[in-house]
Amino acid sequence: MTLSPQLIAATIQDDPSLIKDVQDLVASHPDAAAVITRLLTYFQTKQASTDVKHPKPDQGIAQYFTKGNGSVGTPSTPSLVASPTPSTITMADIGPAIYSTSPLSFLHPVRKKLVLSLHQQDIALVSPTNTSEIVCSAPYGSLYRIIAVPFLERTTKQTALILFFRHAGINTKSSKDAVWAVPLADDGKDFSLEFHSQHKQLAGLSEDLRSSSTILPPVPFVSPSTVATSNKRPDHILISVLSYFLRRFSPTQYSSSVDIIPNPSPPHPNFSAHLKSNQGTIYLLPTGILFAFRKPILFLRSAAIEAVGVHSVMSRTFDFEVVMDSTNGVSTAEDLEGVPTETKGDGRRAVGFGMVDTKEFGRMEEWIKKAGIRDRSLSEDLKAKDKAPSSTPTPGSKKRERTADGEGLSDSGSQVSSSHQDGITASKKKRQEVVEDDDDDDEEDQDFAPESEDEIMEEYDSNAEGSDSDEGEQVEKPSIKPVKKAKKSNDDEEDLEEESLGEDTDEDDEDEEEDDDDDEEGEEEGDEEAEEEAEEEEEEDEVKDISARRRDDDEEEIDELIDDD
């Protein structure tokens, strides 16, 4: 590997003697070229983020996209222009835009429509109504991670593009502005990428992208014709363009430090989870765990994760805890951004996720093994969480824990405490006894039911003969009616006996009296039938009231037994 003269000249500008010494060192020790390149790139990036000088007037944008003779072609490696003070960033400071998108609905750093603008050395978010208003900007050197994942919060198929920046490079100096997130429709609807006409003569970006795809991946997303073709997904197009600018800005950093994770098909494992009270989606990516899209957006780099522990495993959900090792120097400031300050007592910081569906346990365990992360599910502090009152399972839920060898799940002793289980058994027995008593009451209620319809009709038949033994006796209500019928029959017989003694010997008078008696009997029988029907309805209502009162009493007894349990 040879050391780029342009890189040396861009980093060491005012000391020709030092430039010569560096070149001689690399010539005598070729193996040191890679280390020297990284060192120069580091100082170059620091210089770009701290230098407050404005670009020189004679340093136009064309020099970054032209050959040495000034003709348009494959661009040479650019030299950096110092970034201005963050508080005074204007469009004149970052230069004209080379590419700009249509207004996009950003989720972070603010929820509003913004234009993503790509400049010579900076990437910016610009107001769609005022092109001179820069909401946020950062140099390409501060962009260290690009992630594309499925955006599951909308019905249409969309991919969310997430950009992570180093805080020192953000012009607002605010950590909340260090993450940009925007969902893009997979079909390219409402998306356009404009290559500004005033810069078309400066470069053939699409040609350079195609040629560089065979040199420095990952730039294989661009179609053979143009960059902004309609048959490509917007996230693929933007990743391609960003890859180009990152590579031109710093070839070494692009190939070694920028983590680019495109959205594959099928996508990486993802599932719903809670971070405290915020519900979001967890993505198990090749290089870490992403939690999005509720604030804060977290990316837990697997190399900085000390251990992962699963706890509070229920029949439907489980919780897990990610411990970041901040003591051995592996974790950077960006790795710990957004991670709660809660520590494990030895400087390690932990972040907990909850309410994960148990169906996702297998994929979670597979990812932990593949990433080579230690499983601390059987640690004492996680066992204590399982025993805490807040994690006590509800009746009917199953409590499980990981086996000693870390494979699968096994029943962890008793599902609930023995005292609670005995209480449930006793409650069930009492409820069964109450139900049996209720059945007995139903059988007793049947004794109050009136006789069958045939028996009632026969008993109330006007031709039925009354029994002498019924007179003067107290019987149930249905037997009172035959007694009245028997008394009426005896009165009729006495009238006939008086007539036979000669009180009325005229046959016509007797016939008239018989007709009158028949009419009176008919009227009396009609009145008696109406009275009988009314009494029968009263009896049925009384039986229903008795049954209803018994059912109410039984239900009150059952409720009292349940409350006592």
Coordinates of C-alpha atoms in Angstrom, one line a residue:
M1 CA 0.0 0.0 0.0
T2 CA 1.3 3.4 -1.0
L3 CA 0.7 6.7 0.8
S4 CA -1.4 9.2 -1.1
P5 CA 0.5 12.4 -1.8
Q6 CA -2.8 14.3 -1.9
L7 CA -3.6 13.1 1.6
I8 CA -0.2 14.2 2.9
A9 CA -0.6 17.6 1.3
A10 CA -4.1 18.1 2.6
T11 CA -3.1 17.2 6.2
I12 CA 0.4 18.8 6.4
Q13 CA 0.0 22.1 4.6
D14 CA 2.7 24.4 6.0
D15 CA 5.6 22.1 6.7
P16 CA 7.4 20.7 3.5
S17 CA 10.1 19.2 5.7
L18 CA 7.6 17.1 7.6
I19 CA 6.0 16.0 4.4
K20 CA 9.4 14.7 3.1
D21 CA 10.1 12.9 6.4
V22 CA 6.8 11.1 6.2
Q23 CA 7.4 10.1 2.6
D24 CA 10.9 8.8 3.5
L25 CA 9.5 6.9 6.4
V26 CA 6.9 5.1 4.3
A27 CA 9.5 4.4 1.6
S28 CA 11.8 2.7 4.1
H29 CA 9.0 1.0 5.9
P30 CA 6.2 0.1 3.5
D31 CA 4.3 -1.8 6.2
A32 CA 3.7 1.4 8.0
A33 CA 1.8 3.0 5.1
A34 CA -1.6 1.8 6.4
V35 CA -1.0 3.1 9.9
I36 CA 0.3 6.5 8.6
T37 CA -2.7 6.8 6.3
R38 CA -5.1 6.2 9.2
L39 CA -3.2 8.7 11.3
L40 CA -3.3 11.4 8.6
T41 CA -7.0 10.7 8.0
Y42 CA -7.7 11.1 11.8
F43 CA -5.9 14.5 11.9
Q44 CA -7.6 15.5 8.7
T45 CA -11.1 14.8 10.2
K46 CA -10.3 16.6 13.4
Q47 CA -9.0 19.6 11.5
A48 CA -12.2 19.7 9.4
S49 CA -14.4 19.8 12.5
T50 CA -12.4 22.4 14.5
D51 CA -11.0 24.8 11.8
V52 CA -13.0 28.0 11.5
K53 CA -11.5 29.3 8.3
H54 CA -13.9 29.7 5.3
P55 CA -13.1 28.1 1.9
K56 CA -10.8 30.1 -0.2
P57 CA -12.5 31.9 -3.1
D58 CA -10.4 30.0 -5.7
Q59 CA -11.3 26.6 -4.4
G60 CA -14.5 25.8 -6.3
I61 CA -16.4 22.6 -6.2
A62 CA -15.2 21.6 -9.7
Q63 CA -11.7 20.5 -8.4
Y64 CA -13.3 17.6 -6.5
F65 CA -14.9 16.1 -9.6
T66 CA -12.3 16.8 -12.4
K67 CA -9.1 15.3 -13.5
G68 CA -5.8 17.0 -12.9
N69 CA -6.1 18.8 -16.3
G70 CA -9.5 20.2 -15.4
S71 CA -11.5 17.9 -17.7
V72 CA -14.6 16.2 -16.5
G73 CA -14.0 12.6 -15.6
T74 CA -13.1 10.3 -12.7
P75 CA -12.5 12.7 -9.8
S76 CA -9.3 12.8 -7.9
T77 CA -9.0 12.6 -4.1
P78 CA -10.1 16.0 -2.7
S79 CA -8.4 18.1 -0.1
L80 CA -10.5 19.2 2.8
V81 CA -11.9 22.7 3.3
A82 CA -12.2 23.8 6.9
S83 CA -15.7 23.9 8.4
P84 CA -17.0 27.2 9.8
T85 CA -18.1 27.7 13.4
P86 CA -21.3 25.7 14.1
S87 CA -23.2 28.7 15.3
T88 CA -22.6 30.6 12.0
I89 CA -23.4 27.8 9.5
T90 CA -25.0 29.2 6.4
M91 CA -25.5 27.9 2.8
A92 CA -22.5 30.0 1.8
D93 CA -20.4 28.1 4.3
I94 CA -21.2 24.6 3.0
G95 CA -21.4 25.6 -0.6
P96 CA -24.1 24.8 -3.2
A97 CA -26.0 21.6 -3.1
I98 CA -24.9 18.8 -5.5
Y99 CA -27.9 16.6 -4.8
S100 CA -31.1 17.3 -3.0
T101 CA -34.2 15.2 -2.4
S102 CA -37.8 16.1 -2.5
P103 CA -39.3 17.1 0.9
L104 CA -39.3 14.0 3.2
S105 CA -41.2 13.4 6.4
F106 CA -38.4 13.0 8.9
L107 CA -38.9 11.4 12.3
H108 CA -35.6 12.6 13.8
P109 CA -34.1 15.0 14.8
V110 CA -37.4 16.8 14.3
R111 CA -40.8 15.5 13.1
K112 CA -41.4 17.6 10.0
K113 CA -40.8 17.7 6.3
L114 CA -37.2 18.5 5.4
V115 CA -35.0 18.3 2.3
L116 CA -31.9 16.1 2.5
S117 CA -29.2 18.1 0.8
L118 CA -25.7 16.7 -0.2
H119 CA -22.9 19.2 -0.6
Q120 CA -19.2 19.1 -1.3
Q121 CA -18.2 18.1 2.3
D122 CA -21.4 18.3 4.3
I123 CA -24.8 16.7 4.5
A124 CA -27.6 19.0 5.6
L125 CA -31.3 19.2 6.4
V126 CA -32.8 22.2 4.7
S127 CA -36.3 23.8 5.1
P128 CA -38.5 23.0 2.1
T129 CA -39.9 26.5 2.1
N130 CA -36.7 28.4 2.6
T131 CA -33.7 26.8 0.9
S132 CA -31.3 29.1 2.7
E133 CA -32.5 27.9 6.2
I134 CA -30.3 25.0 7.4
V135 CA -31.9 23.1 10.2
C136 CA -29.0 20.8 10.9
S137 CA -25.7 19.9 9.1
A138 CA -22.6 17.8 9.6
P139 CA -19.5 16.9 7.7
Y140 CA -19.3 13.5 6.0
G141 CA -16.4 12.7 8.4
S142 CA -18.8 12.6 11.4
L143 CA -21.1 10.1 9.8
Y144 CA -20.2 6.7 11.1
R145 CA -23.2 4.5 10.6
I146 CA -25.9 4.1 8.0
I147 CA -28.8 1.6 8.6
A148 CA -31.8 0.8 6.5
V149 CA -34.5 -1.3 8.1
P150 CA -38.2 -2.1 7.4
F151 CA -40.5 0.7 8.8
L152 CA -43.4 -1.3 10.3
E153 CA -45.5 1.6 11.7
R154 CA -47.3 2.2 8.4
T155 CA -49.5 0.0 6.2
T156 CA -47.5 0.5 3.0
K157 CA -44.1 -1.1 2.5
Q158 CA -41.5 1.4 3.6
T159 CA -37.8 1.4 4.6
A160 CA -36.4 3.7 7.2
L161 CA -33.0 5.2 6.6
I162 CA -31.2 6.0 9.8
L163 CA -27.9 8.1 9.9
F164 CA -25.7 8.2 13.0
F165 CA -23.3 11.1 13.5
R166 CA -20.6 11.9 16.0
H167 CA -21.7 14.6 18.3
A168 CA -18.6 16.7 17.7
G169 CA -19.5 17.0 14.1
I170 CA -23.1 18.2 14.4
N171 CA -23.3 21.9 14.0
T172 CA -25.9 22.2 16.8
K173 CA -23.7 20.3 19.3
S174 CA -26.8 18.6 20.6
S175 CA -26.8 14.8 21.1
K176 CA -30.5 14.6 20.1
D177 CA -29.5 15.9 16.6
A178 CA -26.9 13.1 16.1
V179 CA -29.5 10.7 14.7
W180 CA -31.5 11.4 11.5
A181 CA -34.3 9.0 10.6
V182 CA -36.6 9.2 7.6
P183 CA -39.0 6.5 6.2
L184 CA -39.1 6.1 2.4
A185 CA -41.7 4.3 0.4
D186 CA -40.3 1.2 -1.3
D187 CA -42.2 2.0 -4.5
G188 CA -40.4 5.4 -4.7
K189 CA -43.7 7.4 -4.4
D190 CA -43.2 11.1 -3.7
F191 CA -39.4 10.6 -3.8
S192 CA -37.0 12.4 -6.2
L193 CA -33.3 13.1 -6.2
E194 CA -32.3 16.2 -8.1
F195 CA -28.9 16.5 -9.6
H196 CA -28.6 20.3 -9.9
S197 CA -28.0 21.5 -13.4
Q198 CA -25.4 24.1 -12.4
H199 CA -23.1 21.2 -11.4
K200 CA -23.8 18.7 -14.1
Q201 CA -20.6 19.6 -15.9
L202 CA -18.5 18.9 -12.7
A203 CA -18.7 15.2 -12.6
G204 CA -20.3 12.0 -13.9
L205 CA -21.4 10.7 -10.5
S206 CA -23.3 7.7 -11.8
E207 CA -20.3 6.6 -13.9
D208 CA -18.0 6.9 -10.9
L209 CA -20.4 5.0 -8.7
R210 CA -20.5 2.2 -11.2
S211 CA -16.8 2.0 -11.5
S212 CA -16.2 2.2 -7.8
S213 CA -18.7 -0.6 -7.1
T214 CA -16.0 -3.0 -8.2
I215 CA -13.4 -1.4 -6.0
L216 CA -15.0 -0.4 -2.7
P217 CA -18.3 -2.0 -1.8
P218 CA -21.1 -1.5 -0.9
V219 CA -22.1 0.5 -4.0
P220 CA -23.9 -2.2 -6.1
F221 CA -27.3 -0.6 -5.8
V222 CA -27.1 1.8 -8.7
S223 CA -28.6 0.8 -12.0
P224 CA -26.5 0.9 -15.2
S225 CA -28.2 4.0 -16.6
T226 CA -28.6 6.8 -14.0
V227 CA -28.6 7.2 -10.3
A228 CA -32.2 8.3 -9.8
T229 CA -33.9 5.7 -11.8
S230 CA -37.5 4.9 -10.9
N231 CA -37.0 1.2 -10.7
K232 CA -34.7 1.4 -7.6
R233 CA -35.8 1.8 -4.0
P234 CA -35.0 5.3 -2.6
D235 CA -33.0 3.8 0.3
H236 CA -30.8 2.0 -2.2
I237 CA -30.2 5.2 -4.2
L238 CA -29.4 7.3 -1.1
I239 CA -27.0 4.7 0.3
S240 CA -25.2 4.6 -3.1
V241 CA -24.9 8.4 -3.2
L242 CA -23.8 8.6 0.4
S243 CA -21.2 5.8 -0.2
Y244 CA -19.8 7.9 -3.0
F245 CA -19.4 11.0 -1.0
L246 CA -18.0 9.1 2.0
R247 CA -15.5 7.4 -0.1
R248 CA -14.4 10.6 -1.8
F249 CA -14.2 12.4 1.5
S250 CA -12.0 9.8 3.2
P251 CA -11.2 6.5 1.5
T252 CA -9.7 4.8 4.5
Q253 CA -12.5 5.8 6.9
Y254 CA -15.1 4.7 4.4
S255 CA -13.7 1.2 4.2
S256 CA -12.9 0.7 7.9
S257 CA -15.1 2.9 10.1
V258 CA -18.5 3.4 8.4
D259 CA -21.0 0.7 9.2
I260 CA -23.5 0.4 6.3
I261 CA -26.3 -2.0 6.8
P262 CA -28.7 -2.1 3.9
N263 CA -32.2 -3.6 4.2
P264 CA -32.0 -7.2 2.9
S265 CA -34.8 -9.5 1.7
P266 CA -36.0 -11.2 3.9
P267 CA -35.2 -8.5 6.5
H268 CA -33.3 -9.1 9.7
P269 CA -35.2 -10.4 12.7
N270 CA -37.4 -7.7 14.3
F271 CA -40.1 -7.7 17.0
S272 CA -42.0 -5.3 19.3
A273 CA -40.6 -4.4 22.7
H274 CA -40.8 -1.7 25.4
L275 CA -38.0 0.5 26.7
K276 CA -39.5 1.7 29.9
S277 CA -42.9 3.1 28.9
N278 CA -41.9 3.6 25.2
Q279 CA -43.0 0.9 22.7
G280 CA -40.8 0.4 19.7
T281 CA -39.3 -2.2 17.5
I282 CA -36.0 -4.1 18.1
Y283 CA -34.0 -5.2 15.1
L284 CA -31.3 -7.8 15.5
L285 CA -28.7 -6.6 13.0
P286 CA -25.4 -8.2 12.1
T287 CA -23.4 -5.7 14.1
G288 CA -25.7 -4.8 17.0
I289 CA -29.2 -4.3 18.4
L290 CA -31.3 -1.4 17.1
F291 CA -34.3 0.0 19.0
A292 CA -36.5 2.4 17.0
F293 CA -38.5 4.5 16.4
R294 CA -39.4 6.1 19.7
K295 CA -37.0 8.5 21.3
P296 CA -34.3 7.7 22.0
I297 CA -33.2 5.7 19.0
L298 CA -30.6 3.3 20.4
F299 CA -28.0 1.2 18.6
L300 CA -26.2 -1.2 20.9
R301 CA -23.0 -2.3 19.1
S302 CA -22.4 -6.0 19.6
A303 CA -18.7 -5.5 20.1
A304 CA -19.5 -3.2 23.1
I305 CA -22.1 -5.5 24.7
E306 CA -20.6 -7.3 27.7
A307 CA -23.6 -9.7 28.2
V308 CA -27.3 -10.3 27.6
G309 CA -29.6 -11.8 30.2
V310 CA -33.2 -13.0 29.9
H311 CA -35.5 -12.8 32.9
S312 CA -39.1 -12.6 34.0
V313 CA -40.1 -15.3 31.5
M314 CA -43.9 -15.7 31.5
S315 CA -46.2 -17.8 29.4
R316 CA -46.5 -15.0 26.8
T317 CA -43.8 -12.5 27.3
F318 CA -40.3 -12.2 28.6
D319 CA -37.8 -9.3 29.5
F320 CA -34.1 -9.1 28.7
E321 CA -31.3 -6.9 29.8
V322 CA -28.3 -5.7 27.8
V323 CA -25.1 -4.8 29.7
M324 CA -22.7 -2.4 28.0
D325 CA -19.1 -2.8 29.1
S326 CA -17.9 0.7 29.7
T327 CA -14.8 -0.2 31.8
N328 CA -12.4 -1.8 29.3
G329 CA -12.3 0.9 26.7
V330 CA -14.2 -0.9 24.1
S331 CA -17.4 1.2 24.3
T332 CA -17.2 4.7 22.8
A333 CA -19.2 7.8 23.7
E334 CA -21.5 7.0 20.7
D335 CA -22.1 3.4 22.0
L336 CA -23.3 4.7 25.3
E337 CA -25.5 7.5 23.9
G338 CA -29.0 7.0 25.2
V339 CA -28.1 4.1 27.5
P340 CA -29.5 4.7 31.1
T341 CA -27.1 5.7 33.7
E342 CA -28.1 2.8 35.8
T343 CA -25.0 0.7 36.5
K344 CA -24.3 -2.8 37.7
G345 CA -22.2 -1.5 40.6
D346 CA -18.9 -2.0 38.7
G347 CA -19.2 0.7 36.1
R348 CA -21.1 -1.4 33.6
R349 CA -24.2 0.3 32.2
A350 CA -27.4 -1.7 31.5
V351 CA -30.5 -1.1 29.5
G352 CA -33.6 -3.3 29.9
F353 CA -36.3 -4.2 27.4
G354 CA -39.7 -5.7 28.3
M355 CA -42.9 -7.2 27.0
V356 CA -41.2 -9.3 24.3
D357 CA -43.3 -12.1 22.8
T358 CA -42.0 -15.5 23.8
K359 CA -42.3 -16.6 20.2
E360 CA -39.2 -14.4 19.6
F361 CA -37.1 -16.2 22.2
G362 CA -35.6 -18.6 19.7
R363 CA -34.4 -15.9 17.4
M364 CA -33.1 -13.9 20.3
E365 CA -31.1 -16.8 21.6
E366 CA -29.7 -17.6 18.1
W367 CA -28.6 -14.0 17.7
I368 CA -26.8 -14.0 21.1
K369 CA -24.9 -17.2 20.2
K370 CA -24.0 -16.0 16.7
A371 CA -22.7 -12.7 18.1
G372 CA -20.6 -14.5 20.7
I373 CA -22.1 -12.5 23.6
R374 CA -22.1 -14.0 27.1
D375 CA -25.5 -15.2 28.4
R376 CA -26.1 -14.1 32.0
S377 CA -29.6 -15.3 32.4
L378 CA -28.7 -17.3 35.5
S379 CA -27.0 -14.5 37.3
E380 CA -28.1 -13.7 40.8
D381 CA -29.4 -10.2 40.2
L382 CA -31.7 -11.5 37.4
K383 CA -32.9 -14.3 39.6
A384 CA -33.7 -11.7 42.2
K385 CA -35.8 -9.9 39.6
D386 CA -37.7 -13.1 39.0
K387 CA -38.4 -13.4 42.7
A388 CA -39.4 -9.8 43.2
P389 CA -43.1 -9.1 43.9
S390 CA -43.5 -7.1 40.7
S391 CA -42.6 -10.1 38.6
T392 CA -44.8 -12.6 40.5
P393 CA -46.9 -14.4 37.8
T394 CA -50.6 -14.1 37.8
P395 CA -52.7 -17.3 38.3
G396 CA -52.7 -19.4 35.3
S397 CA -49.4 -18.0 33.9
K398 CA -46.4 -20.2 33.5
K399 CA -43.0 -19.2 34.9
R400 CA -40.0 -20.6 33.1
E401 CA -36.2 -19.9 33.1
R402 CA -33.3 -20.9 31.0
T403 CA -31.6 -24.2 31.7
A404 CA -28.0 -24.3 33.0
D405 CA -26.6 -25.1 29.6
G406 CA -28.4 -22.2 28.0
E407 CA -30.5 -24.3 25.6
G408 CA -34.2 -23.7 25.4
L409 CA -36.5 -23.3 28.3
S410 CA -37.6 -25.6 31.1
D411 CA -40.1 -25.5 33.9
S412 CA -38.7 -23.8 37.0
G413 CA -40.0 -25.9 39.8
S414 CA -43.5 -25.0 40.9
Q415 CA -45.4 -22.7 38.6
V416 CA -46.8 -20.7 41.5
S417 CA -46.3 -20.9 45.3
S418 CA -47.8 -23.9 47.0
S419 CA -50.0 -21.7 49.3
H420 CA -51.5 -19.9 46.4
Q421 CA -52.1 -23.2 44.6
D422 CA -53.8 -24.7 47.7
G423 CA -56.0 -21.6 47.9
I424 CA -57.0 -22.0 44.3
T425 CA -57.9 -25.7 44.9
A426 CA -60.0 -24.9 48.0
S427 CA -61.8 -22.2 46.0
K428 CA -62.6 -24.6 43.2
K429 CA -64.0 -27.2 45.8
K430 CA -66.2 -24.6 47.4
R431 CA -67.5 -23.4 44.1
Q432 CA -68.3 -27.0 43.1
E433 CA -70.2 -27.5 46.4
V434 CA -72.2 -24.4 45.7
V435 CA -73.0 -25.5 42.2
E436 CA -74.2 -28.9 43.6
D437 CA -76.4 -27.2 46.2
D438 CA -77.8 -25.0 43.5
D439 CA -78.7 -28.2 41.6
D440 CA -80.5 -29.6 44.7
D441 CA -82.4 -26.3 45.0
D442 CA -83.5 -26.6 41.4
E443 CA -84.9 -30.1 42.2
E444 CA -86.8 -28.7 45.2
D445 CA -88.1 -25.9 43.0
Q446 CA -89.7 -28.6 40.8
D447 CA -91.9 -29.6 43.8
F448 CA -93.6 -26.2 43.6
A449 CA -94.5 -26.6 40.0
P450 CA -98.2 -27.1 39.3
E451 CA -99.6 -30.4 38.2
S452 CA -99.5 -31.5 34.6
E453 CA -102.0 -29.9 32.2
D454 CA -104.1 -33.1 31.9
E455 CA -104.5 -33.4 35.6
I456 CA -105.5 -29.8 35.9
M457 CA -108.1 -30.1 33.2
E458 CA -109.6 -33.2 34.7
E459 CA -109.7 -31.6 38.2
Y460 CA -111.5 -28.5 36.9
D461 CA -113.9 -30.4 34.7
S462 CA -117.5 -29.2 35.4
N463 CA -118.7 -32.8 35.3
A464 CA -116.3 -34.0 37.9
E465 CA -117.9 -35.2 41.1
G466 CA -116.8 -33.7 44.3
S467 CA -115.7 -35.8 47.2
D468 CA -117.5 -35.5 50.5
S469 CA -114.1 -35.9 52.3
D470 CA -112.9 -32.7 50.8
E471 CA -115.4 -30.6 52.8
G472 CA -114.1 -28.9 55.9
E473 CA -110.5 -29.9 55.1
Q474 CA -107.6 -27.5 54.4
V475 CA -105.8 -28.5 51.3
E476 CA -103.7 -26.8 48.7
K477 CA -105.2 -24.0 46.7
P478 CA -106.0 -26.0 43.6
S479 CA -108.3 -28.3 45.7
I480 CA -110.5 -25.4 46.9
K481 CA -112.3 -25.1 43.6
P482 CA -113.9 -28.6 43.7
V483 CA -115.3 -27.9 47.2
K484 CA -117.1 -24.9 45.8
K485 CA -118.5 -26.9 43.0
A486 CA -119.7 -29.6 45.4
K487 CA -121.6 -27.0 47.5
K488 CA -123.3 -25.6 44.5
S489 CA -124.4 -29.1 43.4
N490 CA -125.9 -29.7 46.9
D491 CA -127.9 -26.4 46.7
D492 CA -129.3 -27.4 43.3
E493 CA -130.4 -30.7 44.7
E494 CA -132.2 -29.0 47.6
D495 CA -134.1 -26.8 45.2
L496 CA -135.2 -29.8 43.2
E497 CA -136.5 -31.5 46.4
E498 CA -138.6 -28.4 47.3
E499 CA -140.1 -28.4 43.9
S500 CA -141.0 -32.1 44.2
L501 CA -142.9 -31.3 47.5
G502 CA -145.5 -29.3 45.5
E503 CA -144.5 -25.7 46.0
D504 CA -144.5 -25.2 42.2
T505 CA -146.6 -27.8 40.4
D506 CA -147.0 -25.9 37.2
E507 CA -144.8 -27.6 34.5
D508 CA -144.4 -24.3 32.6
D509 CA -143.2 -22.6 35.7
E510 CA -140.8 -25.4 36.3
D511 CA -139.5 -25.2 32.8
E512 CA -139.0 -21.4 33.1
E513 CA -137.3 -21.8 36.4
E514 CA -135.0 -24.5 35.0
D515 CA -134.1 -22.2 32.0
D516 CA -133.4 -19.4 34.5
D517 CA -131.3 -21.8 36.6
D518 CA -129.4 -22.9 33.5
D519 CA -128.7 -19.3 32.5
E520 CA -127.6 -18.5 36.1
E521 CA -125.4 -21.6 36.1
G522 CA -123.9 -20.6 32.8
E523 CA -123.1 -17.1 34.1
E524 CA -121.7 -18.5 37.3
E525 CA -119.6 -21.0 35.4
G526 CA -118.2 -18.2 33.2
D527 CA -117.4 -16.1 36.2
E528 CA -115.8 -19.2 37.9
E529 CA -113.7 -19.9 34.8
A530 CA -112.4 -16.4 34.7
E531 CA -111.7 -16.5 38.5
E532 CA -110.0 -19.9 38.0
E533 CA -107.7 -18.5 35.3
A534 CA -106.8 -15.4 37.4
E535 CA -106.0 -17.7 40.4
E536 CA -103.9 -20.0 38.1
E537 CA -101.9 -17.0 36.9
E538 CA -101.4 -15.8 40.5
E539 CA -100.1 -19.3 41.4
E540 CA -97.7 -19.3 38.5
D541 CA -96.4 -15.9 39.4
E542 CA -95.9 -17.0 43.0
V543 CA -93.9 -20.1 41.9
K544 CA -91.7 -17.9 39.6
D545 CA -91.1 -15.5 42.5
I546 CA -90.1 -18.3 44.8
S547 CA -87.7 -19.7 42.2
A548 CA -86.2 -16.2 41.5
R549 CA -85.7 -15.6 45.2
R550 CA -83.9 -18.9 45.6
R551 CA -81.6 -18.2 42.7
D552 CA -80.7 -14.8 44.1
D553 CA -79.9 -16.3 47.5
D554 CA -77.7 -18.9 45.8
E555 CA -75.8 -16.3 43.8
E556 CA -75.2 -14.2 46.9
E557 CA -73.9 -17.3 48.7
I558 CA -71.5 -18.0 45.8
D559 CA -70.3 -14.4 45.7
E560 CA -69.7 -14.5 49.5
L561 CA -67.6 -17.7 49.2
I562 CA -65.5 -16.3 46.4
D563 CA -64.9 -13.0 48.3
D564 CA -63.9 -15.1 51.4
D565 CA -61.4 -17.0 49.2

